[in-house]
Amino acid sequence: MLSYNDSEKATELAERANDLMEEVVLPKEREMAGGMAVSDGTLEELREAARDYGVYAPQIDEEYGGMGYDFRDVLPTFEEAGRSLLGAAAMRVDAPDEGNMHLLELHGSELQKEEYLEPLVAGDIVSGFSMTEPMQGGGSDPKMLKTTAEKDGDEWVINGHKWWTTKGIQADILLVFARTDQEAHPYEGCSVFIVPADADGVEIERNIPHLGSETHGIGHAEIKYNNVRVPEEHLLGQEGMGFAHVQERLGPARLTHCMRYSGMAERALDIATAYMSEREAFGSKLAEKQVPRHEVAEHRTRLAAARALIRQAADSISAGNEARLEVSMAKVFTANVTQEAVDTSLQFCGGNGIAKDLPIADFYESVRQFRLVDGADEVHKRVISREAFSDVKSEELEPVTRFDG
Ligand SMILES: Cc1cc2nc3c(=O)[nH]c(=O)nc-3n(C[C@H](O)[C@H](O)[C@H](O)COP(=O)(O)OP(=O)(O)OC[C@H]3O[C@@H](n4cnc5c(N)ncnc54)[C@H](O)[C@@H]3O)c2cc1C
């Protein structure tokens, strides 16, 4: 068993999370095998259990209904949560609400915290984060943002077209990223707004059909914002500081994704090694054959390296740094390592790997997106290489931006 430099407090929390996973979440997942869409009442039941085990919303301040653990101390618990696709939602550490709650906690007004953060933490409402836009709009290069918000009296009027807004269909509120100043530098003229999903002009076009859609029950919506009016109190944080605020959301959110996916990969390997320890072929157990043994050793090592990178980046963020380089390295490495580990685990389970009797097929469908969301591999490599070639002038390197992905 590897040990990491997690604090006693962090380890105790993760042990309780492990109890919840083993005793409640994994049995429920097995009960639902092959039909992962969360049925009515299941989520509430799991969240009630998470509260009983003392692991509900550990990352949020107690004042708003959480447990007040700092970012570094929730890390191993987020890894535990990732061991099942139900774990994060049970502990209320699920995307995109987790990142949205973080943003509201950092920059929300007292009124916004009362009206939106507290019910989000309680699980009474759902949120979406609407940033990415279709072709010619903001994607990997967010400077291409087309959505606008214009001031009209004491209201903001939002116009734009977004897609890939996770949970957009279920959401009660949408955090919408829009340009508020056409004259300002692209990184200084944008802002974030809290838009009630039932506001006039919010038009949900569709849930985008995608890999894994039937499995997770979570949709990604295409949404049009047509002359959507929100009162000025719905500006989240400071006007014109949207990129800086969003960066504060995305840095930690990228890492929390890394934590959850590394937990998923670890469980996939556990399942594969258990299968290989029982299954015989050609006169011996699969677990006795050198090729699969070496492959598992390789994935375990890479996963341990990913976890070390995640911890290094989380330490840096906890120390108050932006940690862009550390986050990019952790993100791109973990996304690839977890995808490969899940793929190999599926392979070594034979046909069972494809069957939904085991959770690995669901993991396989889920993990592929991680190399795209929160900044594609290439975008993070751009950040890393900018540092590596800091003395070289190149179009690719200028300007040095405060935001990627
Ligand atoms: C499942 C899922 C959930 C998502 N959830 C959300 C959400 O809740 N809210 C939200 O706002 N967005 C969300 N997204 C959108 C996601 O953040 C974007 O898909 C991602 O940032 C990439 O943007 P894009 O799709 O526009 O790709 P593009 O910008 O069109 O890029 C396409 C590809 O080009 C390559 N590329 C890009 N830049 C470079 C470069 N400099 N050098 C070399 N190659 C490059 C990369 O391989 C990239 O994948 C989600 C996406 C998915 C798939």
mmCIF file of N, CA, C and O in Angstrom, residues 234-266:
data_model
loop_
_atom_site.group_PDB
_atom_site.id
_atom_site.type_symbol
_atom_site.label_atom_id
_atom_site.label_comp_id
_atom_site.label_asym_id
_atom_site.label_seq_id
_atom_site.Cartn_x
_atom_site.Cartn_y
_atom_site.Cartn_z
ATOM 1 N N HIS A 234 -27.176 40.064 -10.249
ATOM 2 C CA HIS A 234 -26.822 38.717 -10.719
ATOM 3 C C HIS A 234 -25.427 38.634 -11.325
ATOM 4 O O HIS A 234 -24.997 37.576 -11.770
ATOM 5 N N LEU A 235 -24.720 39.765 -11.357
ATOM 6 C CA LEU A 235 -23.306 39.735 -11.754
ATOM 7 C C LEU A 235 -22.561 38.994 -10.641
ATOM 8 O O LEU A 235 -22.726 39.312 -9.464
ATOM 9 N N LEU A 236 -21.773 37.999 -11.013
ATOM 10 C CA LEU A 236 -21.028 37.228 -10.000
ATOM 11 C C LEU A 236 -19.587 37.739 -9.957
ATOM 12 O O LEU A 236 -18.865 37.655 -10.955
ATOM 13 N N GLY A 237 -19.190 38.259 -8.821
ATOM 14 C CA GLY A 237 -17.840 38.830 -8.717
ATOM 15 C C GLY A 237 -17.804 40.199 -9.362
ATOM 16 O O GLY A 237 -18.815 40.871 -9.487
ATOM 17 N N GLN A 238 -16.609 40.564 -9.817
ATOM 18 C CA GLN A 238 -16.438 41.914 -10.363
ATOM 19 C C GLN A 238 -16.649 41.969 -11.860
ATOM 20 O O GLN A 238 -16.239 41.039 -12.579
ATOM 21 N N GLU A 239 -17.260 43.069 -12.317
ATOM 22 C CA GLU A 239 -17.432 43.274 -13.757
ATOM 23 C C GLU A 239 -16.050 43.342 -14.417
ATOM 24 O O GLU A 239 -15.137 43.992 -13.903
ATOM 25 N N GLY A 240 -15.900 42.641 -15.539
ATOM 26 C CA GLY A 240 -14.642 42.665 -16.289
ATOM 27 C C GLY A 240 -13.588 41.696 -15.762
ATOM 28 O O GLY A 240 -12.529 41.530 -16.360
ATOM 29 N N MET A 241 -13.873 41.035 -14.647
ATOM 30 C CA MET A 241 -12.879 40.121 -14.048
ATOM 31 C C MET A 241 -13.231 38.655 -14.300
ATOM 32 O O MET A 241 -12.740 37.759 -13.640
ATOM 33 N N GLY A 242 -14.113 38.423 -15.292
ATOM 34 C CA GLY A 242 -14.595 37.066 -15.549
ATOM 35 C C GLY A 242 -13.479 36.047 -15.776
ATOM 36 O O GLY A 242 -13.519 34.948 -15.226
ATOM 37 N N PHE A 243 -12.478 36.416 -16.572
ATOM 38 C CA PHE A 243 -11.410 35.444 -16.852
ATOM 39 C C PHE A 243 -10.655 35.068 -15.579
ATOM 40 O O PHE A 243 -10.354 33.897 -15.343
ATOM 41 N N ALA A 244 -10.364 36.083 -14.775
ATOM 42 C CA ALA A 244 -9.639 35.803 -13.525
ATOM 43 C C ALA A 244 -10.501 34.933 -12.610
ATOM 44 O O ALA A 244 -10.008 33.959 -12.019
ATOM 45 N N HIS A 245 -11.796 35.263 -12.518
ATOM 46 C CA HIS A 245 -12.680 34.470 -11.641
ATOM 47 C C HIS A 245 -12.792 33.028 -12.144
ATOM 48 O O HIS A 245 -12.750 32.081 -11.370
ATOM 49 N N VAL A 246 -12.960 32.908 -13.471
ATOM 50 C CA VAL A 246 -13.141 31.570 -14.039
ATOM 51 C C VAL A 246 -11.859 30.747 -13.873
ATOM 52 O O VAL A 246 -11.904 29.542 -13.623
ATOM 53 N N GLN A 247 -10.736 31.415 -13.986
ATOM 54 C CA GLN A 247 -9.463 30.717 -13.766
ATOM 55 C C GLN A 247 -9.391 30.177 -12.343
ATOM 56 O O GLN A 247 -8.924 29.066 -12.106
ATOM 57 N N GLU A 248 -9.922 30.970 -11.403
ATOM 58 C CA GLU A 248 -9.924 30.510 -10.006
ATOM 59 C C GLU A 248 -10.845 29.309 -9.839
ATOM 60 O O GLU A 248 -10.662 28.494 -8.950
ATOM 61 N N ARG A 249 -11.886 29.241 -10.704
ATOM 62 C CA ARG A 249 -12.778 28.073 -10.649
ATOM 63 C C ARG A 249 -12.113 26.891 -11.320
ATOM 64 O O ARG A 249 -12.129 25.777 -10.811
ATOM 65 N N LEU A 250 -11.506 27.146 -12.505
ATOM 66 C CA LEU A 250 -11.034 26.029 -13.323
ATOM 67 C C LEU A 250 -9.771 25.354 -12.793
ATOM 68 O O LEU A 250 -9.606 24.152 -12.943
ATOM 69 N N GLY A 251 -8.868 26.139 -12.194
ATOM 70 C CA GLY A 251 -7.617 25.531 -11.685
ATOM 71 C C GLY A 251 -7.928 24.400 -10.723
ATOM 72 O O GLY A 251 -7.607 23.227 -10.980
ATOM 73 N N PRO A 252 -8.600 24.714 -9.607
ATOM 74 C CA PRO A 252 -8.960 23.639 -8.670
ATOM 75 C C PRO A 252 -9.887 22.594 -9.292
ATOM 76 O O PRO A 252 -9.750 21.404 -9.018
ATOM 77 N N ALA A 253 -10.823 23.033 -10.169
ATOM 78 C CA ALA A 253 -11.781 22.069 -10.746
ATOM 79 C C ALA A 253 -11.055 21.049 -11.626
ATOM 80 O O ALA A 253 -11.437 19.881 -11.678
ATOM 81 N N ARG A 254 -10.007 21.490 -12.323
ATOM 82 C CA ARG A 254 -9.227 20.532 -13.116
ATOM 83 C C ARG A 254 -8.604 19.485 -12.201
ATOM 84 O O ARG A 254 -8.556 18.306 -12.520
ATOM 85 N N LEU A 255 -8.113 19.957 -11.068
ATOM 86 C CA LEU A 255 -7.476 19.012 -10.137
ATOM 87 C C LEU A 255 -8.494 18.080 -9.500
ATOM 88 O O LEU A 255 -8.206 16.896 -9.301
ATOM 89 N N THR A 256 -9.687 18.599 -9.181
ATOM 90 C CA THR A 256 -10.672 17.706 -8.553
ATOM 91 C C THR A 256 -11.121 16.644 -9.555
ATOM 92 O O THR A 256 -11.384 15.503 -9.181
ATOM 93 N N HIS A 257 -11.158 17.007 -10.857
ATOM 94 C CA HIS A 257 -11.417 15.998 -11.887
ATOM 95 C C HIS A 257 -10.299 14.942 -11.872
ATOM 96 O O HIS A 257 -10.554 13.745 -11.995
ATOM 97 N N CYS A 258 -9.060 15.402 -11.745
ATOM 98 C CA CYS A 258 -7.920 14.459 -11.700
ATOM 99 C C CYS A 258 -8.077 13.499 -10.517
ATOM 100 O O CYS A 258 -7.829 12.296 -10.643
ATOM 101 N N MET A 259 -8.483 14.053 -9.373
ATOM 102 C CA MET A 259 -8.628 13.216 -8.172
ATOM 103 C C MET A 259 -9.693 12.144 -8.409
ATOM 104 O O MET A 259 -9.472 10.954 -8.155
ATOM 105 N N ARG A 260 -10.862 12.564 -8.920
ATOM 106 C CA ARG A 260 -11.956 11.601 -9.123
ATOM 107 C C ARG A 260 -11.566 10.552 -10.164
ATOM 108 O O ARG A 260 -11.793 9.353 -9.973
ATOM 109 N N TYR A 261 -10.952 10.992 -11.261
ATOM 110 C CA TYR A 261 -10.599 10.011 -12.303
ATOM 111 C C TYR A 261 -9.475 9.080 -11.846
ATOM 112 O O TYR A 261 -9.410 7.934 -12.277
ATOM 113 N N SER A 262 -8.579 9.559 -10.983
ATOM 114 C CA SER A 262 -7.539 8.625 -10.528
ATOM 115 C C SER A 262 -8.164 7.559 -9.633
ATOM 116 O O SER A 262 -7.746 6.398 -9.648
ATOM 117 N N GLY A 263 -9.206 7.932 -8.872
ATOM 118 C CA GLY A 263 -9.935 6.931 -8.080
ATOM 119 C C GLY A 263 -10.611 5.912 -8.976
ATOM 120 O O GLY A 263 -10.609 4.708 -8.700
ATOM 121 N N MET A 264 -11.164 6.398 -10.091
ATOM 122 C CA MET A 264 -11.821 5.496 -11.047
ATOM 123 C C MET A 264 -10.810 4.498 -11.628
ATOM 124 O O MET A 264 -11.078 3.280 -11.698
ATOM 125 N N ALA A 265 -9.652 5.005 -12.027
ATOM 126 C CA ALA A 265 -8.636 4.132 -12.640
ATOM 127 C C ALA A 265 -8.142 3.092 -11.639
ATOM 128 O O ALA A 265 -7.926 1.920 -11.977
ATOM 129 N N GLU A 266 -7.965 3.530 -10.403
ATOM 130 C CA GLU A 266 -7.515 2.612 -9.344
ATOM 131 C C GLU A 266 -8.531 1.465 -9.177
ATOM 132 O O GLU A 266 -8.162 0.301 -9.087
#
